Amino acid sequence: MFCYQCEQTDRTNGQPGCASAKGNCGKDATTADLQDLLVHALKGIGQYAALARGLGESDREADRFILFGLFTTLTNVNFDAARFTAFLREAATTRNRVKARCDELAQARGTTIQPLSDAAAWQPGASLPELLAQASTVGIQEGLKKLGEDVIGLRALVLYGLKGVAAYAHHARVLGYESEEVYAGVETTLDFLARHPTDVNALLSHALELGQLNLKVMELLDAANTGRFGIPQPTSVRMTPVAGKAILVSGHDLGDLHALLEATKGTGVQVYTHGEMLPAHGYPTLKAYEHLAGNYGGAWQEQHSDFAKFPGPILMTSNCIIEPLPLYRQRIFTTGPVGWPGVRHLADHDFTTLIQAAKALPGFRETASDESITVGFGHDAVLGVAGKVVDAVKAGKIRHFFLIGGCDGAAPGRNYYTEFAQQAPDDTVVMTLGCNKYRFNRHQFGDIEGIPRLLDLGQCNDSYSAIRIATALATAFGCGVNDLPLSLVISWFEQKAAAVLLTLLALGIRNIRLGPTLPAFLTPNALDILVKQFGIQPLGDARTDLAMALAPRAA
Ligand code: SF4
Ligand code: SF3
């Protein structure tokens, strides 16, 4: 195996990357290799799907399978090698169907299909060893040997951005929101990658095009979440348990949470959110369920201790799962793209066994004293008070805005974000999103003229809110986003964050502070380009970086 797609990749060897029997996330070599092969197979489907679209037809099942397939290969989503073997068979069947239709369409038009790439011609090996032998020819290391780190690193940037795009598009699609333009963009990118691009400029410009595509996807996801569950409203969320039977839901999928709230209605079982599910409490349709009792625990990397202590079953709806401890292995369930070998997987929103488990487990014996925080500051809520915010800036009451957010992780350097947020002066406003917020969201920030100093915009899935707010402020002040008194301090961990970063760069946003470490797949040459073109800055010391962000800018 060789994998360097996430921030926690092994950096203890000369060439950064997880390359032993198991990655730092717990992904075993077989699963890692099958994931590489699945990406290869999806490139082939993407090529035929793009071709079919050019011939006037799209194949919605293939489009959806591509999103789902890419999502399963994200960090901390699916660790179940047996399921990847099944996905590979499904990939071959899907590709054959789209290819056959392309042949028919081409024949009807009297045109000839030019040979595509090796990915389009791939035939699945008959056994696991054969599949693994195939995987060894399509993995990253093979490319590194042939083409070197710069080209392979930039291909990785495009692929990892695409994985993030696919994950967000899948979140929208399960809520019933799809876009032909998005499917076309995803498949064009797969086609691009399948053709083994080597031109550094073409790779960089495709990465930025992907950032633009991701903006459309984030907009679609915003429409999906608000269309299905209403516009988020500032809402106080209980952070401590109440007595009674309980289920914990983690991940990002609001549709799964909604289905579970319906299924548990009237059962006496309380539902708690974990990690990235916290912003669900701000949506009118979801918070109307009285048994949506509160939030429990912290960000994903706390799950070993949070899940071990939780006195009921747990449902993982998307990233980020880590190896379940024996202490709770019998009471954790997966759904959607998520998988762990031996862990029960629930399909089609059938939560019968989950609810039975909740009833059989003790639940919380006592109600703890109430502690709460406020969530639900999506773009509508914030822009609803935009006039007040603009006035406060003009009156010198708000000096600066920070967006401190993104993915969290376990690395010690991540305390930077806590220090940065907590040391931000009283005349500054901190906006946050993603699970990084758990590093400071219990801190008392207070308010400025009734505007809360901490505004929780939502999940990483809600990055669109940050972009909407920044562009609206720029319009209100008659300047560009880069001229606003706004600093972005972004924490990245995996491929969803790669997609959001590409969107910010595609929008021309400069001087982003990115950490805790820079992506290992980007070589010094690639980083040099990003630093020169976009002013991306690695993290320094929180106090110094904060002072630099607040220093008057040169005219
Ligand atoms: Fe390593 Fe991250 Fe890949 Fe897991 S996903 S194998 S931790 S680089
Ligand atoms: Fe990232 Fe897993 Fe939390 Fe959604 S997605 S923020 S780490």
Coordinates of C-alpha atoms and ligand atoms in Angstrom, one line a residue:
M1 CA 0.0 0.0 0.0
F2 CA 1.0 3.6 -0.4
C3 CA -1.4 6.4 0.7
Y4 CA -0.7 10.0 1.4
Q5 CA -4.1 11.5 1.0
C6 CA -4.6 12.9 4.5
E7 CA -2.9 15.1 7.0
Q8 CA -2.1 12.3 9.4
T9 CA 0.0 10.4 6.8
D10 CA 3.2 8.8 8.0
R11 CA 5.9 11.4 7.9
T12 CA 8.6 9.4 9.6
N13 CA 10.2 8.1 6.4
G14 CA 12.0 10.0 3.7
Q15 CA 9.0 9.9 1.3
P16 CA 5.9 10.8 3.4
G17 CA 3.1 8.3 3.1
C18 CA 1.6 5.3 4.8
A19 CA 3.4 2.4 3.3
S20 CA 3.5 -0.4 5.8
A21 CA 0.8 -3.1 6.5
K22 CA -1.5 -0.5 8.0
G23 CA -2.0 3.3 7.6
N24 CA -2.0 5.6 10.5
C25 CA -5.8 5.7 10.2
G26 CA -6.0 1.9 10.6
K27 CA -6.6 1.2 6.9
D28 CA -5.0 -2.2 6.1
A29 CA -3.0 -2.7 3.0
T30 CA -5.6 -4.9 1.3
T31 CA -8.3 -2.2 1.7
A32 CA -5.9 0.6 0.6
D33 CA -5.0 -1.3 -2.6
L34 CA -8.6 -2.2 -3.4
Q35 CA -9.5 1.5 -2.9
D36 CA -6.8 2.4 -5.5
L37 CA -8.2 -0.1 -7.9
L38 CA -11.7 1.2 -7.3
V39 CA -10.6 4.7 -8.2
H40 CA -9.0 3.3 -11.4
A41 CA -12.3 1.5 -12.2
L42 CA -14.3 4.7 -11.6
K43 CA -12.0 6.6 -14.0
G44 CA -13.1 4.1 -16.7
I45 CA -16.8 4.6 -15.9
G46 CA -16.3 8.3 -15.8
Q47 CA -14.7 8.2 -19.3
Y48 CA -17.7 6.3 -20.8
A49 CA -20.2 8.4 -18.9
A50 CA -18.6 11.5 -20.3
L51 CA -18.6 10.0 -23.7
A52 CA -22.3 9.0 -23.4
R53 CA -23.1 12.5 -22.3
G54 CA -21.4 13.9 -25.4
L55 CA -23.5 11.5 -27.5
G56 CA -26.6 13.0 -25.8
E57 CA -27.4 10.6 -22.9
S58 CA -26.5 10.3 -19.3
D59 CA -26.7 7.3 -17.1
R60 CA -28.0 8.4 -13.7
E61 CA -27.2 5.1 -11.9
A62 CA -23.6 5.3 -13.1
D63 CA -23.4 9.0 -12.1
R64 CA -24.6 8.1 -8.6
F65 CA -22.3 5.1 -8.3
I66 CA -19.3 7.2 -9.1
L67 CA -20.1 9.7 -6.3
F68 CA -20.7 6.8 -3.8
G69 CA -17.6 4.9 -5.0
L70 CA -15.3 7.9 -4.6
F71 CA -16.9 8.7 -1.2
T72 CA -16.0 5.2 0.1
T73 CA -12.3 5.9 -0.5
L74 CA -12.1 9.1 1.6
T75 CA -10.1 8.9 4.8
N76 CA -12.0 7.3 7.7
V77 CA -15.0 6.2 5.7
N78 CA -14.8 2.5 4.7
F79 CA -12.3 0.0 6.0
D80 CA -14.1 -3.2 4.8
A81 CA -12.1 -5.0 2.1
A82 CA -14.9 -7.4 1.4
R83 CA -17.2 -4.5 0.5
F84 CA -14.5 -3.1 -1.9
T85 CA -14.4 -6.4 -3.7
A86 CA -18.1 -6.1 -4.2
F87 CA -17.8 -2.4 -5.3
L88 CA -15.2 -3.5 -7.9
R89 CA -17.6 -6.1 -9.4
E90 CA -20.4 -3.5 -9.5
A91 CA -18.0 -1.0 -11.1
A92 CA -17.2 -3.4 -13.9
T93 CA -20.9 -4.1 -14.5
T94 CA -21.7 -0.4 -14.5
R95 CA -18.9 0.4 -16.9
N96 CA -20.0 -2.4 -19.3
R97 CA -23.5 -1.0 -19.3
V98 CA -22.4 2.5 -20.1
K99 CA -19.9 1.3 -22.7
A100 CA -22.6 -0.8 -24.4
R101 CA -24.9 2.2 -24.6
C102 CA -22.1 4.3 -26.0
D103 CA -21.5 1.7 -28.7
E104 CA -25.2 1.8 -29.6
L105 CA -25.4 5.6 -29.6
A106 CA -22.2 5.9 -31.7
Q107 CA -23.5 3.3 -34.2
A108 CA -26.8 5.1 -34.5
R109 CA -24.9 8.3 -35.3
G110 CA -22.5 6.5 -37.6
T111 CA -19.5 7.6 -35.5
T112 CA -16.6 5.6 -34.2
I113 CA -15.4 5.6 -30.5
Q114 CA -11.7 6.3 -30.3
P115 CA -9.9 4.0 -27.8
L116 CA -10.0 5.4 -24.3
S117 CA -7.5 4.7 -21.5
D118 CA -6.4 1.5 -19.7
A119 CA -8.9 2.4 -17.0
A120 CA -11.8 2.1 -19.5
A121 CA -10.6 -1.3 -20.6
W122 CA -10.0 -2.7 -17.1
Q123 CA -11.4 -6.2 -16.5
P124 CA -11.7 -7.2 -12.8
G125 CA -9.4 -10.0 -11.6
A126 CA -11.3 -13.2 -10.8
S127 CA -9.8 -13.5 -7.2
L128 CA -8.6 -11.3 -4.5
P129 CA -4.9 -11.9 -5.3
E130 CA -5.6 -11.0 -8.9
L131 CA -7.3 -7.8 -7.9
L132 CA -4.4 -6.9 -5.6
A133 CA -1.9 -7.6 -8.5
Q134 CA -3.9 -5.2 -10.6
A135 CA -4.0 -2.6 -7.8
S136 CA -0.2 -2.7 -7.6
T137 CA 0.0 -1.4 -11.2
V138 CA -2.3 1.6 -10.6
G139 CA -1.2 2.8 -7.2
I140 CA 0.7 6.0 -6.5
Q141 CA 4.1 4.5 -6.2
E142 CA 4.0 3.2 -9.7
G143 CA 3.5 6.7 -11.0
L144 CA 6.1 8.2 -8.6
K145 CA 8.7 5.9 -10.1
K146 CA 7.8 6.8 -13.7
L147 CA 6.9 10.5 -13.5
G148 CA 8.3 11.9 -10.3
E149 CA 6.8 13.7 -7.3
D150 CA 5.6 16.9 -8.9
V151 CA 3.3 15.5 -11.5
I152 CA 2.0 12.7 -9.2
G153 CA 1.5 15.2 -6.4
L154 CA -0.6 17.5 -8.6
R155 CA -2.6 14.6 -9.9
A156 CA -3.2 13.7 -6.3
L157 CA -4.4 17.2 -5.6
V158 CA -7.0 16.9 -8.4
L159 CA -8.0 13.4 -7.3
Y160 CA -8.3 14.2 -3.6
G161 CA -10.2 17.4 -4.5
L162 CA -12.5 15.3 -6.6
K163 CA -13.1 12.8 -3.8
G164 CA -14.2 15.8 -1.6
V165 CA -16.5 17.1 -4.4
A166 CA -18.0 13.6 -4.8
A167 CA -18.6 13.3 -1.1
Y168 CA -20.4 16.6 -0.9
A169 CA -22.4 15.8 -4.1
H170 CA -23.4 12.5 -2.6
H171 CA -24.6 14.2 0.6
A172 CA -26.8 16.4 -1.6
R173 CA -28.0 13.6 -3.8
V174 CA -29.3 11.4 -0.9
L175 CA -31.5 14.4 0.0
G176 CA -32.9 14.4 -3.6
Y177 CA -30.7 17.2 -5.0
E178 CA -28.7 16.4 -8.1
S179 CA -27.2 18.4 -11.0
E180 CA -26.3 17.3 -14.5
E181 CA -23.6 20.0 -14.5
V182 CA -22.0 18.5 -11.4
Y183 CA -22.1 15.0 -12.8
A184 CA -20.6 16.3 -16.0
G185 CA -17.8 18.1 -14.1
V186 CA -17.0 15.0 -12.0
E187 CA -16.9 12.7 -15.0
T188 CA -14.8 15.2 -17.1
T189 CA -12.3 15.2 -14.2
L190 CA -12.2 11.4 -14.1
D191 CA -11.7 11.4 -17.9
F192 CA -8.9 14.0 -17.4
L193 CA -7.1 11.8 -14.8
A194 CA -7.6 8.6 -16.8
R195 CA -5.6 10.1 -19.6
H196 CA -2.5 10.3 -17.4
P197 CA -2.0 14.1 -17.6
T198 CA 1.6 15.2 -17.1
D199 CA 1.5 18.9 -17.8
V200 CA 1.9 20.8 -14.6
N201 CA 0.0 23.9 -15.8
A202 CA -2.9 21.7 -17.0
L203 CA -3.0 19.9 -13.7
L204 CA -3.1 23.2 -11.7
S205 CA -5.7 24.7 -13.9
H206 CA -7.9 21.6 -13.6
A207 CA -7.5 21.7 -9.8
L208 CA -8.9 25.3 -9.9
E209 CA -11.7 24.3 -12.2
L210 CA -12.6 21.6 -9.7
G211 CA -12.7 24.3 -7.0
Q212 CA -15.3 26.1 -9.1
L213 CA -17.2 22.9 -9.5
N214 CA -17.1 22.4 -5.8
L215 CA -18.6 25.8 -5.2
K216 CA -21.6 24.6 -7.3
V217 CA -21.7 21.4 -5.2
M218 CA -21.6 23.4 -1.9
E219 CA -24.5 25.6 -3.2
L220 CA -26.5 22.5 -4.2
L221 CA -25.8 20.9 -0.8
D222 CA -26.9 24.1 0.9
A223 CA -30.1 24.1 -1.1
A224 CA -30.6 20.4 -0.2
N225 CA -30.1 20.9 3.5
T226 CA -32.3 24.0 3.8
G227 CA -34.8 22.7 1.2
R228 CA -35.4 19.6 3.2
F229 CA -34.9 20.8 6.8
G230 CA -35.5 24.6 6.7
I231 CA -33.2 27.5 7.2
P232 CA -30.9 27.1 10.2
Q233 CA -31.8 29.4 13.1
P234 CA -29.6 30.3 16.1
T235 CA -30.5 27.5 18.6
S236 CA -29.3 26.6 22.1
V237 CA -28.1 23.0 22.2
R238 CA -27.9 21.0 25.4
M239 CA -24.3 19.5 25.7
T240 CA -25.1 17.2 28.7
P241 CA -27.3 14.1 28.9
V242 CA -30.8 13.6 30.2
A243 CA -32.0 10.4 31.8
G244 CA -33.3 7.7 29.5
K245 CA -32.5 5.3 26.6
A246 CA -30.2 6.9 24.0
I247 CA -28.8 6.6 20.5
L248 CA -25.7 8.6 19.3
V249 CA -25.5 9.7 15.7
S250 CA -22.2 10.8 14.2
G251 CA -21.0 11.9 10.7
H252 CA -22.5 14.5 8.4
D253 CA -25.7 12.9 6.9
L254 CA -28.7 15.0 8.0
G255 CA -31.0 12.7 6.0
D256 CA -30.0 9.7 8.1
L257 CA -30.5 11.7 11.3
H258 CA -34.0 12.7 10.0
A259 CA -34.9 9.1 9.2
L260 CA -33.7 8.0 12.6
L261 CA -35.7 10.7 14.4
E262 CA -38.8 9.5 12.5
A263 CA -38.1 5.9 13.4
T264 CA -37.5 6.6 17.1
K265 CA -40.6 8.9 17.5
G266 CA -42.7 7.6 20.4
T267 CA -40.2 4.9 21.4
G268 CA -38.9 6.7 24.4
V269 CA -35.4 6.6 23.0
Q270 CA -33.5 9.9 22.9
V271 CA -31.2 10.8 20.0
Y272 CA -27.9 12.7 20.6
T273 CA -25.6 14.2 18.0
H274 CA -21.9 13.6 17.9
G275 CA -19.1 15.4 16.1
E276 CA -20.1 17.0 12.8
M277 CA -23.8 16.3 13.4
L278 CA -23.9 19.1 16.0
P279 CA -25.2 21.8 13.5
A280 CA -28.3 19.6 12.9
H281 CA -29.9 21.2 16.0
G282 CA -30.2 24.5 14.1
Y283 CA -32.6 23.2 11.4
P284 CA -36.3 23.8 12.1
T285 CA -37.5 20.4 10.9
L286 CA -34.9 18.5 12.9
K287 CA -35.1 20.5 16.1
A288 CA -38.9 20.1 16.1
Y289 CA -38.3 16.5 17.3
E290 CA -38.5 16.7 21.1
H291 CA -36.4 13.5 21.5
L292 CA -33.4 15.2 19.7
A293 CA -32.0 15.6 23.2
G294 CA -28.6 17.2 22.7
N295 CA -25.0 16.8 21.7
Y296 CA -22.6 14.4 23.3
G297 CA -18.8 14.4 23.2
G298 CA -16.4 16.1 20.9
A299 CA -14.9 15.9 17.4
W300 CA -14.3 12.6 15.6
Q301 CA -10.9 11.9 17.1
E302 CA -12.5 11.7 20.6
Q303 CA -14.7 8.8 19.5
H304 CA -12.8 6.1 21.4
S305 CA -13.5 7.7 24.7
D306 CA -16.9 9.2 23.8
F307 CA -18.3 6.0 22.3
A308 CA -16.9 3.8 25.1
K309 CA -18.8 6.0 27.7
F310 CA -22.0 6.4 25.8
P311 CA -24.6 4.0 27.3
G312 CA -26.4 3.2 24.1
P313 CA -25.8 2.2 20.4
I314 CA -24.0 4.5 17.9
L315 CA -24.7 5.1 14.3
M316 CA -21.9 6.3 11.9
T317 CA -23.4 8.0 8.9
S318 CA -20.3 9.2 7.1
N319 CA -16.7 10.1 7.8
C320 CA -15.0 9.9 10.2
I321 CA -15.0 6.4 11.8
I322 CA -11.9 5.0 13.5
E323 CA -11.3 1.4 14.6
P324 CA -14.1 0.6 17.0
L325 CA -12.8 -0.5 20.4
P326 CA -13.9 -4.0 21.7
L327 CA -15.8 -2.0 24.4
Y328 CA -18.4 -0.8 21.9
R329 CA -17.9 -2.9 18.8
Q330 CA -21.1 -4.7 19.4
R331 CA -23.1 -1.5 19.7
I332 CA -21.8 0.5 16.8
F333 CA -23.5 0.4 13.4
T334 CA -22.6 1.9 10.0
T335 CA -24.8 3.2 7.2
G336 CA -24.3 4.7 3.7
P337 CA -20.7 4.7 2.4
V338 CA -19.3 3.8 5.9
G339 CA -17.9 0.4 6.7
W340 CA -15.8 -1.5 9.2
P341 CA -15.3 -5.3 9.0
G342 CA -17.5 -7.1 11.4
V343 CA -19.6 -4.0 12.3
R344 CA -23.3 -4.3 11.5
H345 CA -24.3 -2.2 8.4
L346 CA -27.8 -0.8 8.2
A347 CA -29.2 -0.2 4.7
D348 CA -32.4 1.6 3.5
H349 CA -33.0 3.5 6.7
D350 CA -34.1 0.3 8.5
F351 CA -33.1 1.1 12.1
T352 CA -35.0 -1.8 13.7
T353 CA -31.8 -3.5 15.2
L354 CA -30.4 -0.1 16.3
I355 CA -33.6 0.8 18.2
Q356 CA -33.7 -2.7 19.7
A357 CA -30.1 -2.2 20.9
A358 CA -31.0 1.2 22.4
K359 CA -33.8 -0.4 24.4
A360 CA -31.6 -3.3 25.6
L361 CA -28.8 -1.0 26.8
P362 CA -29.0 1.0 30.0
G363 CA -29.1 4.6 28.6
F364 CA -28.4 7.5 30.9
R365 CA -29.4 6.9 34.5
E366 CA -29.4 10.5 35.5
T367 CA -30.0 13.9 34.0
A368 CA -26.8 16.0 34.3
S369 CA -26.9 19.8 35.0
D370 CA -27.7 21.7 31.9
E371 CA -24.9 23.2 29.8
S372 CA -25.5 24.6 26.4
I373 CA -23.9 26.3 23.4
T374 CA -25.5 28.1 20.5
V375 CA -25.4 26.8 16.9
G376 CA -27.3 27.7 13.7
F377 CA -25.5 30.8 12.2
G378 CA -25.8 29.8 8.6
H379 CA -25.6 32.5 5.9
D380 CA -29.3 33.4 6.3
A381 CA -29.0 34.0 10.0
V382 CA -25.8 36.0 9.7
L383 CA -26.9 38.0 6.7
G384 CA -30.2 38.7 8.4
V385 CA -28.2 41.0 10.8
A386 CA -25.7 42.2 8.1
G387 CA -26.7 45.8 8.6
K388 CA -26.0 45.6 12.3
V389 CA -22.6 43.9 11.6
V390 CA -21.6 46.5 9.0
D391 CA -22.6 49.4 11.4
A392 CA -20.5 47.8 14.1
V393 CA -17.5 47.6 11.8
K394 CA -18.0 51.2 10.7
A395 CA -18.3 52.4 14.3
G396 CA -15.0 50.5 15.2
K397 CA -16.8 48.1 17.5
I398 CA -15.8 45.1 15.3
R399 CA -12.1 45.3 14.3
H400 CA -11.6 42.0 12.5
F401 CA -13.3 38.7 11.5
F402 CA -11.7 35.4 11.7
L403 CA -12.8 32.2 10.0
I404 CA -11.3 29.5 12.1
G405 CA -12.5 26.1 11.0
G406 CA -12.2 22.9 9.0
C407 CA -11.4 19.4 9.9
D408 CA -10.0 18.5 13.3
G409 CA -7.5 15.7 14.1
A410 CA -5.4 14.3 16.9
A411 CA -2.0 16.0 16.1
P412 CA -0.6 18.1 19.0
G413 CA -0.1 21.1 16.7
R414 CA -3.9 21.5 16.5
N415 CA -3.9 23.3 19.9
Y416 CA -2.9 26.2 17.7
Y417 CA -6.5 26.7 16.8
T418 CA -7.7 26.7 20.4
E419 CA -5.0 29.3 21.3
F420 CA -5.8 31.4 18.2
A421 CA -9.5 31.5 18.9
Q422 CA -9.3 32.1 22.6
Q423 CA -6.7 34.9 22.2
A424 CA -8.7 36.7 19.6
P425 CA -9.4 40.2 21.1
D426 CA -12.8 41.2 22.3
D427 CA -13.4 43.5 19.3
T428 CA -13.1 40.6 16.9
V429 CA -15.7 38.0 15.7
V430 CA -14.8 34.4 15.2
M431 CA -16.8 32.4 12.6
T432 CA -16.3 28.6 12.6
L433 CA -17.3 25.5 10.7
G434 CA -16.3 21.9 10.6
C435 CA -15.3 19.8 13.6
N436 CA -12.3 22.0 14.4
K437 CA -14.8 24.1 16.4
Y438 CA -14.8 21.7 19.3
R439 CA -11.4 23.0 20.2
F440 CA -13.0 26.3 21.4
N441 CA -16.8 26.2 21.2
R442 CA -17.3 25.9 24.9
H443 CA -15.2 29.0 25.5
Q444 CA -17.3 32.1 26.6
F445 CA -16.7 34.6 23.8
G446 CA -19.5 37.0 24.7
D447 CA -21.0 39.4 22.2
I448 CA -20.5 42.8 20.5
E449 CA -23.6 45.0 20.6
G450 CA -25.7 41.8 20.7
I451 CA -23.8 40.1 17.9
P452 CA -22.3 36.9 19.3
R453 CA -18.5 36.8 19.0
L454 CA -18.6 33.1 18.1
L455 CA -20.7 32.3 15.1
D456 CA -21.0 28.5 14.3
L457 CA -21.8 28.4 10.6
G458 CA -22.2 24.6 10.6
Q459 CA -20.5 21.5 9.3
C460 CA -17.6 21.5 6.8
N461 CA -20.5 20.7 4.4
D462 CA -21.7 24.3 5.1
S463 CA -18.6 26.0 3.8
Y464 CA -20.9 27.7 1.3
S465 CA -22.2 29.8 4.2
A466 CA -18.7 31.2 4.8
I467 CA -18.3 32.1 1.2
R468 CA -21.8 33.8 1.0
I469 CA -21.0 35.8 4.2
A470 CA -17.6 36.9 3.0
T471 CA -18.9 38.0 -0.4
A472 CA -21.8 39.8 1.1
L473 CA -19.5 41.7 3.5
A474 CA -17.3 42.6 0.6
T475 CA -20.3 43.9 -1.4
A476 CA -21.4 45.9 1.7
F477 CA -18.0 47.5 2.1
G478 CA -17.5 48.0 -1.6
C479 CA -14.2 46.0 -1.7
G480 CA -12.9 42.6 -2.6
V481 CA -12.9 39.7 -0.2
N482 CA -9.1 40.0 0.2
D483 CA -9.5 43.6 1.3
L484 CA -11.9 42.8 4.1
P485 CA -10.7 42.8 7.7
L486 CA -11.0 39.0 7.5
S487 CA -8.4 36.2 8.1
L488 CA -8.9 32.6 7.2
V489 CA -7.3 30.1 9.6
I490 CA -8.0 26.7 8.1
S491 CA -7.4 23.3 9.6
W492 CA -7.4 20.4 7.1
F493 CA -7.4 16.7 7.6
E494 CA -8.9 14.9 4.6
Q495 CA -10.2 15.2 1.1
K496 CA -13.4 17.2 1.8
A497 CA -11.1 19.9 3.1
A498 CA -9.0 19.6 -0.1
A499 CA -12.1 20.4 -2.1
V500 CA -13.0 23.4 0.0
L501 CA -9.4 24.7 -0.2
L502 CA -9.6 24.5 -4.0
T503 CA -12.8 26.5 -4.0
L504 CA -11.3 29.2 -1.9
L505 CA -8.3 29.4 -4.2
A506 CA -10.5 29.3 -7.3
L507 CA -12.3 32.3 -5.8
G508 CA -9.0 34.1 -5.6
I509 CA -8.9 34.2 -1.8
R510 CA -5.4 34.8 -0.6
N511 CA -3.3 34.5 2.5
I512 CA -5.0 31.5 4.0
R513 CA -3.2 30.1 7.0
L514 CA -3.3 26.3 6.5
G515 CA -2.3 23.6 8.9
P516 CA -1.4 22.0 11.1
T517 CA 1.0 20.7 8.4
L518 CA 0.8 21.2 4.7
P519 CA -0.3 18.4 2.5
A520 CA 2.4 15.8 2.1
F521 CA 1.5 15.1 -1.5
L522 CA 2.4 18.6 -2.6
T523 CA 6.1 18.9 -3.4
P524 CA 8.1 22.0 -2.5
N525 CA 7.7 23.0 -6.2
A526 CA 3.9 22.8 -6.0
L527 CA 3.8 24.5 -2.7
D528 CA 6.0 27.3 -4.1
I529 CA 3.4 27.9 -6.8
L530 CA 0.6 28.0 -4.2
V531 CA 2.5 30.4 -2.0
K532 CA 3.4 32.7 -4.9
Q533 CA 0.0 32.7 -6.5
F534 CA -2.2 32.5 -3.4
G535 CA -0.1 33.5 -0.5
I536 CA -0.9 30.3 1.4
Q537 CA 0.9 30.5 4.7
P538 CA 1.9 27.6 7.0
L539 CA 1.0 28.0 10.7
G540 CA 3.5 29.7 13.0
D541 CA 3.0 30.5 16.6
A542 CA -0.7 31.4 17.4
R543 CA 0.1 34.6 19.2
T544 CA 2.5 35.9 16.5
D545 CA 0.1 34.9 13.7
L546 CA -2.8 36.6 15.5
A547 CA -0.7 39.8 15.8
M548 CA 0.2 39.7 12.2
A549 CA -3.4 39.2 11.1
L550 CA -4.4 42.2 13.1
A551 CA -1.5 44.5 12.1
P552 CA -2.6 47.4 9.9
R553 CA -2.3 46.5 6.2
A554 CA 0.0 48.4 3.9
A555 CA -2.1 50.7 1.7
Ligands
SF4_1 FE1 -2.4 7.1 5.9 FE2 -4.3 9.0 5.8 FE3 -4.0 7.2 3.9 FE4 -5.0 6.5 6.3 S1 -6.0 7.9 4.8 S2 -3.5 5.4 5.0 S3 -3.7 7.8 7.6 S4 -2.6 8.8 4.4
SF3_2 FE1 -13.5 17.0 8.2 FE2 -13.9 14.4 8.9 FE3 -14.3 16.9 10.7 FE4 -16.4 17.7 8.3 S1 -14.9 15.6 7.4 S2 -14.8 18.4 9.3 S3 -12.6 15.8 9.9

